[in-house]
mmCIF file of C-alpha atoms and ligand atoms in Angstrom:
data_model
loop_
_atom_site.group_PDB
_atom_site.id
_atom_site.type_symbol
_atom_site.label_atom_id
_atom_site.label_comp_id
_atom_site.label_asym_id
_atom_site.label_seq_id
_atom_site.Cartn_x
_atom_site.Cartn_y
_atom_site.Cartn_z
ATOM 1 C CA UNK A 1 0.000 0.000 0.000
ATOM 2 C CA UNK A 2 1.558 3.301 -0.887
ATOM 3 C CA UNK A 3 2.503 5.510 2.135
ATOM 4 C CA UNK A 4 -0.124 8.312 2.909
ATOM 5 C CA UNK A 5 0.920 11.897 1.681
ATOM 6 C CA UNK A 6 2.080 14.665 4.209
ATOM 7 C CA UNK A 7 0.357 18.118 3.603
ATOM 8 C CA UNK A 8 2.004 21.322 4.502
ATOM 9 C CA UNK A 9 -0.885 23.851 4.060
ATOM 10 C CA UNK A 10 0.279 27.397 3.738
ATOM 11 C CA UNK A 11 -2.646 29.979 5.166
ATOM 12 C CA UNK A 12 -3.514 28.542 8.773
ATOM 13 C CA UNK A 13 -6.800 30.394 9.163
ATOM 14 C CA UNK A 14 -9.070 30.504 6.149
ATOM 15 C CA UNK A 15 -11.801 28.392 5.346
ATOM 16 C CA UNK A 16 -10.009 26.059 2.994
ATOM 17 C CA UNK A 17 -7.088 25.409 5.407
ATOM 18 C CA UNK A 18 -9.333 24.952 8.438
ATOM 19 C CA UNK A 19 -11.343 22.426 6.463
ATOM 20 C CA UNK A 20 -8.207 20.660 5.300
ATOM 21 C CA UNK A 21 -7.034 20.459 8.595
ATOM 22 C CA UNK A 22 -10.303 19.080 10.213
ATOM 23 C CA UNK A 23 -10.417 16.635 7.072
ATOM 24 C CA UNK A 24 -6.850 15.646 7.195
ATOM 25 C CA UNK A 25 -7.213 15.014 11.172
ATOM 26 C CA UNK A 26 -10.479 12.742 10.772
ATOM 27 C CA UNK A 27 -8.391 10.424 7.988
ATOM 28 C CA UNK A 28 -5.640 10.064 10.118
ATOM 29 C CA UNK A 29 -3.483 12.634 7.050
ATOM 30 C CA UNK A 30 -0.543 14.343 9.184
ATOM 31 C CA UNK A 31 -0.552 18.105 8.036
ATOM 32 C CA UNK A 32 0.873 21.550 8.987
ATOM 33 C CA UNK A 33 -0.410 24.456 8.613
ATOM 34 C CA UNK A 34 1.388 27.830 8.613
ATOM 35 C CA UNK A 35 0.113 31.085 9.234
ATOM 36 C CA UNK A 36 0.336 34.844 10.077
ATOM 37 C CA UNK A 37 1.905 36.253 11.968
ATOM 38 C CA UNK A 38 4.703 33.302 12.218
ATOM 39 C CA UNK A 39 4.365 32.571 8.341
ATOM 40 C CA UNK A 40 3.436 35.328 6.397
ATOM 41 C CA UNK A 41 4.447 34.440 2.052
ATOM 42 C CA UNK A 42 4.095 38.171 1.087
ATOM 43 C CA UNK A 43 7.749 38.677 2.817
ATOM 44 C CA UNK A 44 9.121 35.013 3.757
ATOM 45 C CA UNK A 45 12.206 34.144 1.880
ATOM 46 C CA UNK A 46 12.521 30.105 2.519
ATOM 47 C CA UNK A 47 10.420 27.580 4.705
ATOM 48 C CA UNK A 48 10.743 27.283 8.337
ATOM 49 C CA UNK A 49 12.580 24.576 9.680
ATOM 50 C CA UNK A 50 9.535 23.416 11.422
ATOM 51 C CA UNK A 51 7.947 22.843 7.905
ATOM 52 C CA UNK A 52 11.058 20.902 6.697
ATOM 53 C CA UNK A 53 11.542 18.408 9.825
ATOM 54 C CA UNK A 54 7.889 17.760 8.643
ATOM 55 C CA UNK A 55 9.160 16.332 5.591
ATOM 56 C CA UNK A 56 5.689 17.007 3.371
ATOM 57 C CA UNK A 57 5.410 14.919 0.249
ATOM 58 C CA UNK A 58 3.205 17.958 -0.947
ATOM 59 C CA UNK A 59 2.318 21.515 -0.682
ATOM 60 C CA UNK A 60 -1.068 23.021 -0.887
ATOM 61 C CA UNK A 61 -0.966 26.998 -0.834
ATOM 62 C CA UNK A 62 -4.592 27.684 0.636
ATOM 63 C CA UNK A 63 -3.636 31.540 1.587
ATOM 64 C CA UNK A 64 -4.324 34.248 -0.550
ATOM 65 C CA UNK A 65 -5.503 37.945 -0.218
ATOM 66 C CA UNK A 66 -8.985 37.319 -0.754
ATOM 67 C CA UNK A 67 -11.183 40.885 -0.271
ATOM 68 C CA UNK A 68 -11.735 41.199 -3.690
ATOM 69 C CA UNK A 69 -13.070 44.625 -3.073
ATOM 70 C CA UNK A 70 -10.604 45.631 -1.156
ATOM 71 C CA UNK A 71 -7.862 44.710 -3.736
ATOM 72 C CA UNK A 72 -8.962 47.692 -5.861
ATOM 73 C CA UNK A 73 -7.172 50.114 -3.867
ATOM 74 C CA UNK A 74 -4.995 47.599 -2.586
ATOM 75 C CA UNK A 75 -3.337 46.097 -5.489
ATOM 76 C CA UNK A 76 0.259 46.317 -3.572
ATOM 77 C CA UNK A 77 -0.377 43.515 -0.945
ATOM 78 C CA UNK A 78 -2.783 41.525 -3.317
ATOM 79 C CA UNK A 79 -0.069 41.043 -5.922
ATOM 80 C CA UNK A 80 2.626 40.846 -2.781
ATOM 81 C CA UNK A 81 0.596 37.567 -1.449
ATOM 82 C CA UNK A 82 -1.299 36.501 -4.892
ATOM 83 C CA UNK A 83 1.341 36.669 -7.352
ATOM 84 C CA UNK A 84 4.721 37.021 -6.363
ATOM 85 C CA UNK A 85 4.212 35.431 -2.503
ATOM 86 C CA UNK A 86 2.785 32.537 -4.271
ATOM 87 C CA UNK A 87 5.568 32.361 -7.132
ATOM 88 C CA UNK A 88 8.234 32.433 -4.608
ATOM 89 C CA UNK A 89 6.344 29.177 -3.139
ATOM 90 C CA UNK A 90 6.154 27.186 -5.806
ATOM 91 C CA UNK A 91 10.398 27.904 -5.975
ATOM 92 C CA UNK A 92 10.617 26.437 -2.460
ATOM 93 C CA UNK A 93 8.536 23.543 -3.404
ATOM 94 C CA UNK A 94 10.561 22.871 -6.678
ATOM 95 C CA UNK A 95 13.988 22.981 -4.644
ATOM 96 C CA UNK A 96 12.454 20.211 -2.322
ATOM 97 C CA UNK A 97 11.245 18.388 -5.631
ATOM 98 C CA UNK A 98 7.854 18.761 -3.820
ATOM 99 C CA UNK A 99 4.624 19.349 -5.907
ATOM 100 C CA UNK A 100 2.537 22.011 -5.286
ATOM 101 C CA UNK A 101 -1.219 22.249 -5.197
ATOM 102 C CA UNK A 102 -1.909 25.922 -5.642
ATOM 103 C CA UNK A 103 -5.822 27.331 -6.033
ATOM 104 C CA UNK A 104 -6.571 30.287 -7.815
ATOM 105 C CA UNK A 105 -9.931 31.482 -9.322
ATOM 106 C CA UNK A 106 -13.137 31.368 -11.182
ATOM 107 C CA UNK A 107 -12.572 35.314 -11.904
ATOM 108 C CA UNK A 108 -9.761 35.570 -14.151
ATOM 109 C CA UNK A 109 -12.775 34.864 -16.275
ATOM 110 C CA UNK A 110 -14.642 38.004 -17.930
ATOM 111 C CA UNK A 111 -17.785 36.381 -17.703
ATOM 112 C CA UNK A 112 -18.980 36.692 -21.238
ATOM 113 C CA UNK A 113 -19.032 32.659 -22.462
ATOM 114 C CA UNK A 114 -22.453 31.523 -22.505
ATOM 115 C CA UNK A 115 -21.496 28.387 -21.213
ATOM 116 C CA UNK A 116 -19.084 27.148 -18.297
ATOM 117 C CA UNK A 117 -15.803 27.742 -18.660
ATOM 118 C CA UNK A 118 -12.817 25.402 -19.666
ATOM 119 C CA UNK A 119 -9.438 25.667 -18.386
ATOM 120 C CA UNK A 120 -8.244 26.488 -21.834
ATOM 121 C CA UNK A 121 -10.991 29.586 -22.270
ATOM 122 C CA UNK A 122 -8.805 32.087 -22.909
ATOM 123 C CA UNK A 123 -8.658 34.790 -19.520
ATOM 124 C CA UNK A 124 -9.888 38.422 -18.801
ATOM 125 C CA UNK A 125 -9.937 38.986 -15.403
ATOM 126 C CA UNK A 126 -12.068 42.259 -14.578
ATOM 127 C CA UNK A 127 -10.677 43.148 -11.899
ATOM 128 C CA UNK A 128 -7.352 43.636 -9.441
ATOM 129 C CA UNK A 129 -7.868 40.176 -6.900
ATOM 130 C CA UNK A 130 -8.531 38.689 -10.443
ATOM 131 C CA UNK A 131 -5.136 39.560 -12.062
ATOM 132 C CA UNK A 132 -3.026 39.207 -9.137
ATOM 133 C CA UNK A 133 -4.486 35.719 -9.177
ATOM 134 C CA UNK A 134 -4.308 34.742 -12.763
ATOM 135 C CA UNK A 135 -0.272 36.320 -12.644
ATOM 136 C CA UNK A 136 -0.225 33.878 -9.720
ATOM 137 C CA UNK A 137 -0.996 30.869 -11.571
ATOM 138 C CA UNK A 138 1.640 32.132 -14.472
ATOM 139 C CA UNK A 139 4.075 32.198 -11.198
ATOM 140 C CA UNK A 140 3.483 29.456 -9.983
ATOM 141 C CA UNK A 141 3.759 27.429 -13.406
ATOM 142 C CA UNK A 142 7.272 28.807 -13.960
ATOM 143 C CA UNK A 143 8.662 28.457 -10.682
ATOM 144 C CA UNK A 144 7.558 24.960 -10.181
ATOM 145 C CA UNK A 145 7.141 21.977 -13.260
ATOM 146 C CA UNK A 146 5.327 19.644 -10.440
ATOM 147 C CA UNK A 147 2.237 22.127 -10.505
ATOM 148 C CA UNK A 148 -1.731 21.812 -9.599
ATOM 149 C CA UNK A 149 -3.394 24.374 -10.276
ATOM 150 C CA UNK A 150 -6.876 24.341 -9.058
ATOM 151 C CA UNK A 151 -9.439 27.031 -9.971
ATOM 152 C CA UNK A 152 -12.212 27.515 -7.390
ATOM 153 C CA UNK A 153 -15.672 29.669 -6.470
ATOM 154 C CA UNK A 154 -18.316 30.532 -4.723
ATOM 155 C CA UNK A 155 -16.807 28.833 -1.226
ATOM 156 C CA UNK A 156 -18.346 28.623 1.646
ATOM 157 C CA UNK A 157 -17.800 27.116 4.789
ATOM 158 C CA UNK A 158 -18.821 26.670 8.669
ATOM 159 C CA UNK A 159 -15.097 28.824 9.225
ATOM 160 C CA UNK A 160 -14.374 32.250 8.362
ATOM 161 C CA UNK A 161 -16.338 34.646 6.429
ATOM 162 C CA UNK A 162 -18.729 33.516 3.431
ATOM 163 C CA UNK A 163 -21.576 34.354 1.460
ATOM 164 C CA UNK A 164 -23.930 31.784 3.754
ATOM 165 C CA UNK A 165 -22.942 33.346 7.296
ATOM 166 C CA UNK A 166 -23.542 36.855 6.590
ATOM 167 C CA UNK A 167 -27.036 35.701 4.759
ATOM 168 C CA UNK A 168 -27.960 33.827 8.367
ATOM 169 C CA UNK A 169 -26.758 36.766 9.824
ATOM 170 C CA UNK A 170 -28.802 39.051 7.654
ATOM 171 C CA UNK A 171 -31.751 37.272 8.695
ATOM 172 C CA UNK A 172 -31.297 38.050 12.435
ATOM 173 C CA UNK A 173 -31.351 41.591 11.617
ATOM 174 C CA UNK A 174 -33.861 42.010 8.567
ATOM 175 C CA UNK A 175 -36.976 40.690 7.109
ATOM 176 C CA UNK A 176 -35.977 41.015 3.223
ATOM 177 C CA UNK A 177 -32.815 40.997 1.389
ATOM 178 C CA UNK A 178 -32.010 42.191 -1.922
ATOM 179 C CA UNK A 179 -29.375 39.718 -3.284
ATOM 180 C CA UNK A 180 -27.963 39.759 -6.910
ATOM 181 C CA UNK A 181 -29.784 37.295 -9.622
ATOM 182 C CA UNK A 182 -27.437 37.976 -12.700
ATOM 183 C CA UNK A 183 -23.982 36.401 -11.521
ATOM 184 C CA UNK A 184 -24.320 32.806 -12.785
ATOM 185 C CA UNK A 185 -21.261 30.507 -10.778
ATOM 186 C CA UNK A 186 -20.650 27.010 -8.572
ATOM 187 C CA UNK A 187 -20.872 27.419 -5.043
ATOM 188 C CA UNK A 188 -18.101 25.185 -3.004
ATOM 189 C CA UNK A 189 -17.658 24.135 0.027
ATOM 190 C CA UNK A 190 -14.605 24.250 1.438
ATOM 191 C CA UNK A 191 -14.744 20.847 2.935
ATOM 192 C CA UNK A 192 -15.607 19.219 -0.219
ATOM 193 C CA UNK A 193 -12.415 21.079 -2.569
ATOM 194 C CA UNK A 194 -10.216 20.243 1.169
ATOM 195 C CA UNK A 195 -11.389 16.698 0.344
ATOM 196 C CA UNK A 196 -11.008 16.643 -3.675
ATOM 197 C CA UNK A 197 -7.082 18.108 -2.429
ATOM 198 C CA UNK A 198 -6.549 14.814 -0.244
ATOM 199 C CA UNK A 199 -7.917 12.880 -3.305
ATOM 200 C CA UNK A 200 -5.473 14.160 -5.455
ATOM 201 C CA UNK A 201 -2.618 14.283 -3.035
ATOM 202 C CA UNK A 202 -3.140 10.657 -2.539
ATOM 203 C CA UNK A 203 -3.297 10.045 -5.940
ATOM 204 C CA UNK A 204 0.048 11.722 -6.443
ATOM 205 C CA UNK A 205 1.792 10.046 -4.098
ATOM 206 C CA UNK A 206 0.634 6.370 -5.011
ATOM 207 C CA UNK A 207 1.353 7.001 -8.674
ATOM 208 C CA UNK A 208 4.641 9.323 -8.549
ATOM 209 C CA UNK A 209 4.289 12.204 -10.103
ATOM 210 C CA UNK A 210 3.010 12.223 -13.716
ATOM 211 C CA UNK A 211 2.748 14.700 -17.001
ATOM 212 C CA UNK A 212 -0.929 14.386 -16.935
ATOM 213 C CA UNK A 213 -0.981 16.022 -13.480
ATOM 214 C CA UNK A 214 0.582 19.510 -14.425
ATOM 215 C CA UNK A 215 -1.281 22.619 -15.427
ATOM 216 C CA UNK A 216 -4.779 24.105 -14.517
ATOM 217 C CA UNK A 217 -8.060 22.415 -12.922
ATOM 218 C CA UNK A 218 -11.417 23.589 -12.394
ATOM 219 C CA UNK A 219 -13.091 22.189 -9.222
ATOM 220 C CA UNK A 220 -16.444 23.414 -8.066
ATOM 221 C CA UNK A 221 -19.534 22.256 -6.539
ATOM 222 C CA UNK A 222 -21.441 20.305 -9.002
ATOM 223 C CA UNK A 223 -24.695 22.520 -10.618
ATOM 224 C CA UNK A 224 -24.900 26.160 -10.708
ATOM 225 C CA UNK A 225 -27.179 28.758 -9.746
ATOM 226 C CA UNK A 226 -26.989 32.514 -8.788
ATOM 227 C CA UNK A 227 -26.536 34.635 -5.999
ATOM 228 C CA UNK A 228 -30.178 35.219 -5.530
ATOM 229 C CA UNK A 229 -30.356 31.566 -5.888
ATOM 230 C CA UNK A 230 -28.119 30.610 -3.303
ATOM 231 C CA UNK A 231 -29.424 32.785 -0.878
ATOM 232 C CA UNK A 232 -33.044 31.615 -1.449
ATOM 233 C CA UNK A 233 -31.812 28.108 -0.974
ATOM 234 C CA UNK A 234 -30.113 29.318 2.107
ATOM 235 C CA UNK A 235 -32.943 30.447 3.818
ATOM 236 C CA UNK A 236 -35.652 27.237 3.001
ATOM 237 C CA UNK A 237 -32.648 24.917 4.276
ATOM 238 C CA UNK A 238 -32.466 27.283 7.118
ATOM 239 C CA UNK A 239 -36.539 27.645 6.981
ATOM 240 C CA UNK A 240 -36.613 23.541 7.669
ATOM 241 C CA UNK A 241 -34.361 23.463 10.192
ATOM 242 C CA UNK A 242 -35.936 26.365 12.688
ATOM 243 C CA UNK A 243 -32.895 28.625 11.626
ATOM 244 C CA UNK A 244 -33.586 32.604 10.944
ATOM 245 C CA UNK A 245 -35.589 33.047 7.420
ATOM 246 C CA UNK A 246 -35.987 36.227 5.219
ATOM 247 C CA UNK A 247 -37.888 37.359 2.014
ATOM 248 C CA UNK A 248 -35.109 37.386 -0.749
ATOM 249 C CA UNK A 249 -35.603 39.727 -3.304
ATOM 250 C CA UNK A 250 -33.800 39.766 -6.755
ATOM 251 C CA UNK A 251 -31.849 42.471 -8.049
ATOM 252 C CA UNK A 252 -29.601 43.032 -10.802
ATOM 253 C CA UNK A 253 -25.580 43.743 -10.197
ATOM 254 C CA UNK A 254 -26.433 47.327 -11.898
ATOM 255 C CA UNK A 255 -28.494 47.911 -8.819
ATOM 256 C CA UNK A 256 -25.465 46.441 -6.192
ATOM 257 C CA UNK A 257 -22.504 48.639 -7.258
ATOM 258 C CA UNK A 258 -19.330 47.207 -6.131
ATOM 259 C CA UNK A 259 -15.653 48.573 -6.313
ATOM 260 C CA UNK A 260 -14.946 45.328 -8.026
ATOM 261 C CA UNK A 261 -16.697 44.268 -10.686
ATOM 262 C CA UNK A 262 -17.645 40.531 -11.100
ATOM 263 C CA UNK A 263 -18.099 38.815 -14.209
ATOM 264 C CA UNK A 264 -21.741 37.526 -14.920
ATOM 265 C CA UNK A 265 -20.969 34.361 -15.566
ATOM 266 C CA UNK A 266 -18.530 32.204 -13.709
ATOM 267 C CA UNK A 267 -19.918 28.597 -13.887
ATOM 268 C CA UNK A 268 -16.511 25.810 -14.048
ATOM 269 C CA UNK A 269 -16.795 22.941 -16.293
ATOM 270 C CA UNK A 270 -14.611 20.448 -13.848
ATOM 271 C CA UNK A 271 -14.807 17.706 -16.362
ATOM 272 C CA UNK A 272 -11.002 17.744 -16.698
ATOM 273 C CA UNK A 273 -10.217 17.050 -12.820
ATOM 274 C CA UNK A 274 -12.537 14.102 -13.291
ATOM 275 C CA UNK A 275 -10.657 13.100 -16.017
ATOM 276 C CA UNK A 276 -7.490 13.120 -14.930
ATOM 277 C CA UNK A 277 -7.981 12.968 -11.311
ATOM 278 C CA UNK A 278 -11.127 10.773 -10.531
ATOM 279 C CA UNK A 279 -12.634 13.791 -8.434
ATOM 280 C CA UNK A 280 -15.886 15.644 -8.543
ATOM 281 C CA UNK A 281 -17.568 17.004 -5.976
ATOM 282 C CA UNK A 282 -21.164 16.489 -4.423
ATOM 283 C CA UNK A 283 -24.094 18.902 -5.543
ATOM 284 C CA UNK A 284 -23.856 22.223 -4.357
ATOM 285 C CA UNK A 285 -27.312 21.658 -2.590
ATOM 286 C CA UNK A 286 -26.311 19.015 -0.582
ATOM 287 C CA UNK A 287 -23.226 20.152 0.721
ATOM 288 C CA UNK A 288 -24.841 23.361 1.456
ATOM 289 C CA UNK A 289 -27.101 21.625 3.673
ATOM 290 C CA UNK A 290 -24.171 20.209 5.905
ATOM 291 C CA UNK A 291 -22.595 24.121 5.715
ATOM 292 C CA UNK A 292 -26.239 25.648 6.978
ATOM 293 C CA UNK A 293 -26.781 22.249 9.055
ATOM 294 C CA UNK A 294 -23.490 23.102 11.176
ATOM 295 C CA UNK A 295 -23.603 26.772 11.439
ATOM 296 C CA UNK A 296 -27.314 26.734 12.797
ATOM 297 C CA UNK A 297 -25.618 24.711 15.262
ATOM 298 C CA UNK A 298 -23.268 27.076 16.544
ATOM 299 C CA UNK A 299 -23.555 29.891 18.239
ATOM 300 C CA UNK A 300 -24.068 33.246 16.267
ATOM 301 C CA UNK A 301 -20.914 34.680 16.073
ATOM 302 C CA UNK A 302 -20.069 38.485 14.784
ATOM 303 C CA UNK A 303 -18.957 36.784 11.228
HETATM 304 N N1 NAP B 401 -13.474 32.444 -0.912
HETATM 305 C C1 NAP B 401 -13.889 32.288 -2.164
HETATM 306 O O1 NAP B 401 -15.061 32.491 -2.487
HETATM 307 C C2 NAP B 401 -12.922 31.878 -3.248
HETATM 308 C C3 NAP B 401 -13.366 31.815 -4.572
HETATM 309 C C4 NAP B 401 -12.471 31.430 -5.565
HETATM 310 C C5 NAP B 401 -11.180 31.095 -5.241
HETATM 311 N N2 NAP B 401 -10.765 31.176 -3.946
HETATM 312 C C6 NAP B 401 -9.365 30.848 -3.637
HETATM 313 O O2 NAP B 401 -9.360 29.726 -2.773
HETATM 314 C C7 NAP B 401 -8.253 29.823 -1.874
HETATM 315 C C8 NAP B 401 -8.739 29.635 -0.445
HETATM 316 O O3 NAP B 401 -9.683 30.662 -0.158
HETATM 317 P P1 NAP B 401 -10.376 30.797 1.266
HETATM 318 O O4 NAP B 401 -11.815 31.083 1.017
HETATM 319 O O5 NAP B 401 -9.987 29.672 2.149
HETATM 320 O O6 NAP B 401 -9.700 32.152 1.749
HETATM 321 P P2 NAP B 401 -9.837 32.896 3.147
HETATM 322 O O7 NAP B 401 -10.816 32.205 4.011
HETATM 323 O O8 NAP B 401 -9.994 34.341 2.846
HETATM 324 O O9 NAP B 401 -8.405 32.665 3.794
HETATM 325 C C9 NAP B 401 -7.263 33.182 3.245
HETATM 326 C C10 NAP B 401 -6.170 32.965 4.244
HETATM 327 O O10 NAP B 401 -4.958 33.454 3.654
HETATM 328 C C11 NAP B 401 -4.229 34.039 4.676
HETATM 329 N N3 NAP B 401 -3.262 35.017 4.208
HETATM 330 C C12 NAP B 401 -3.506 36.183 3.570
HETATM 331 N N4 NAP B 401 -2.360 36.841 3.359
HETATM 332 C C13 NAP B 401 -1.385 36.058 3.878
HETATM 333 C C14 NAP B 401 0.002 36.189 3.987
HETATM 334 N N5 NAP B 401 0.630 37.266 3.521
HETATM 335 N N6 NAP B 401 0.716 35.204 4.577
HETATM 336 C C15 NAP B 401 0.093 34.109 5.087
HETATM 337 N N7 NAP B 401 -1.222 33.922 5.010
HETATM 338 C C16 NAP B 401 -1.957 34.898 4.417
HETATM 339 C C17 NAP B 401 -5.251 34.723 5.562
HETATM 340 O O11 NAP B 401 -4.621 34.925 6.792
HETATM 341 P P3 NAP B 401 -5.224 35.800 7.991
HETATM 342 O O12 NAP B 401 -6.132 34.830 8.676
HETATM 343 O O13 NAP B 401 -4.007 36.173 8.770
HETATM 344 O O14 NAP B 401 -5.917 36.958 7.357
HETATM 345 C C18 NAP B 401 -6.375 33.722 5.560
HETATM 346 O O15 NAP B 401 -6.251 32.846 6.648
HETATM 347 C C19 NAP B 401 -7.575 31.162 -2.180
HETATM 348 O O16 NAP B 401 -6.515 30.943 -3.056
HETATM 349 C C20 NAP B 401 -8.654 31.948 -2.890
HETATM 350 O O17 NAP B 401 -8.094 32.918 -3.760
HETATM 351 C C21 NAP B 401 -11.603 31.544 -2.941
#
């Protein structure tokens, strides 16, 4: 039986790197995680020693600066952590001879394809997180020829901040919410991607490390729906489980200015990943239920 792979997860304290860590933990996985303020890959110039006595077998680079808003006046630290932080990663990962798992995102797309998008769709990111992102991935593919890149959405999760907390939250506070019903895109849950990232870890480490392997993957939840639709979807799962409900009211993104803008359509065709890889994930619907399921559970926090 080929021996189990060893993640070190960069980004300690995001959704994706909590979930790998719970996931990891339940399968009996060893993994590290490193985080700010000990690890911070804006400004580190090699891994800790802590992460080499580890002795990984792979690399998964879960951190990011993710306030897509936010990066439009703050293009500086975006690019610092998106781009060049994660470039200078993927070098310390080829020294070891390490692969690299690396996720990027559904909005280097434009949003003008009528259908879902393919990794080879050509790019267009609209705005700053989505070109410090997409110069990420051309980082990261330089720096490192043992490369998975894995473009994500919509994720959500029981840690952190996401689209389903604040609309629970919401609900607490309001009786009807005007959400936006002209983005089309996946949603994810962050257990589900940390999952389809053990999946393929495991499959590189049984197998060795293979041609087929390199280059860009889309991995989403499985359907698609809008914003609007999400959040209506949020509140009937919430609605059957005696969580807070509210009236959800469709508007277009022309009526919810952002700084950023966000393409229309951002739907993933993750055919390739199951190709290649062996790995698709559930229905957004049902995994939404366990996200909704677990946070109705806890106890409202400030989120
Ligand atoms: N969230 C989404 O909807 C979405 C959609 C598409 C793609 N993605 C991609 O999926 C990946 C995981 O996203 P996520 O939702 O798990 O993100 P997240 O919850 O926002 O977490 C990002 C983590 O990165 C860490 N980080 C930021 N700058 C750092 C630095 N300089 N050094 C070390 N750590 C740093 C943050 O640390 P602090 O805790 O210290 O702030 C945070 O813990 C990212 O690559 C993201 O771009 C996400």
């Amino acid at each position: 039986m080929p021996a189990a792979p060893r993640l070190l997860v960069i980004g300690r304290d995001g959704q994706l790197a909590r979930s790998l860590a719970e996931r990891c933990t339940a399968r009996g996985i060893a993994v590290l995680a490193l985080g700010r303020p000990e690890f911070d890959l804006a400004t580190f110039t090699d891994l800790p020693e802590e992460a080499r006595a580890f002795a990984p077998t792979i690399i998964v680079n879960a951190a990011a600066h993710t306030a897509v808003d936010k990066a439009e006046t703050e293009a500086e630290p975006a690019f610092a952590v998106n781009a060049e932080g994660a470039g200078r990663l993927a070098d310390a990962a080829a020294r070891l001879d390490l692969p690299i798992v690396h996720l990027s995102t559904d909005y280097v797309f434009d949003g003008t394809k009528p259908a879902a998008y393919v990794e080879s769709d050509p790019t267009n990111p609209l705005g700053v997180y989505g070109r410090s992102k997409l110069d990420g991935e051309a980082q990261v593919a330089a720096a490192a020829p043992k490369h998975v890149i894995l473009r994500t959405a919509w994720v959500h999760s029981p840690f952190g901040g996401n689209f389903v907390k604040t609309m629970l939250r919401l609900a607490r506070e309001r009786d009807t919410l005007a959400v936006v019903a002209d983005q089309r895109g996946c949603p994810t849950y962050a257990p589900d991607l940390a999952d389809a990232i053990i999946a393929i870890a495991e499959r590189i480490v049984a197998t060795g490390w293979r041609d087929a392997y390199r280059g860009v993957f889309h991995v989403a939840g499985t359907g698609e729906t809008t914003w609007h639709g999400l959040a209506s979807t949020i509140f009937a799962l919430s609605a059957e489980l005696g969580g807070p409900i509210a009236e959800v009211r469709p508007i277009t993104t022309e009526e919810y200015p952002t700084p950023a803008r966000r393409p229309a359509n951002s739907r993933l065709d993750c055919d390739k990943l199951q190709r290649v890889f062996g790995v698709s994930l559930p229905a957004w619907q049902d995994s939404l239920r366990l996200c909704v399921e677990r946070l109705l559970a806890e106890k409202p926090t400030g989120d």
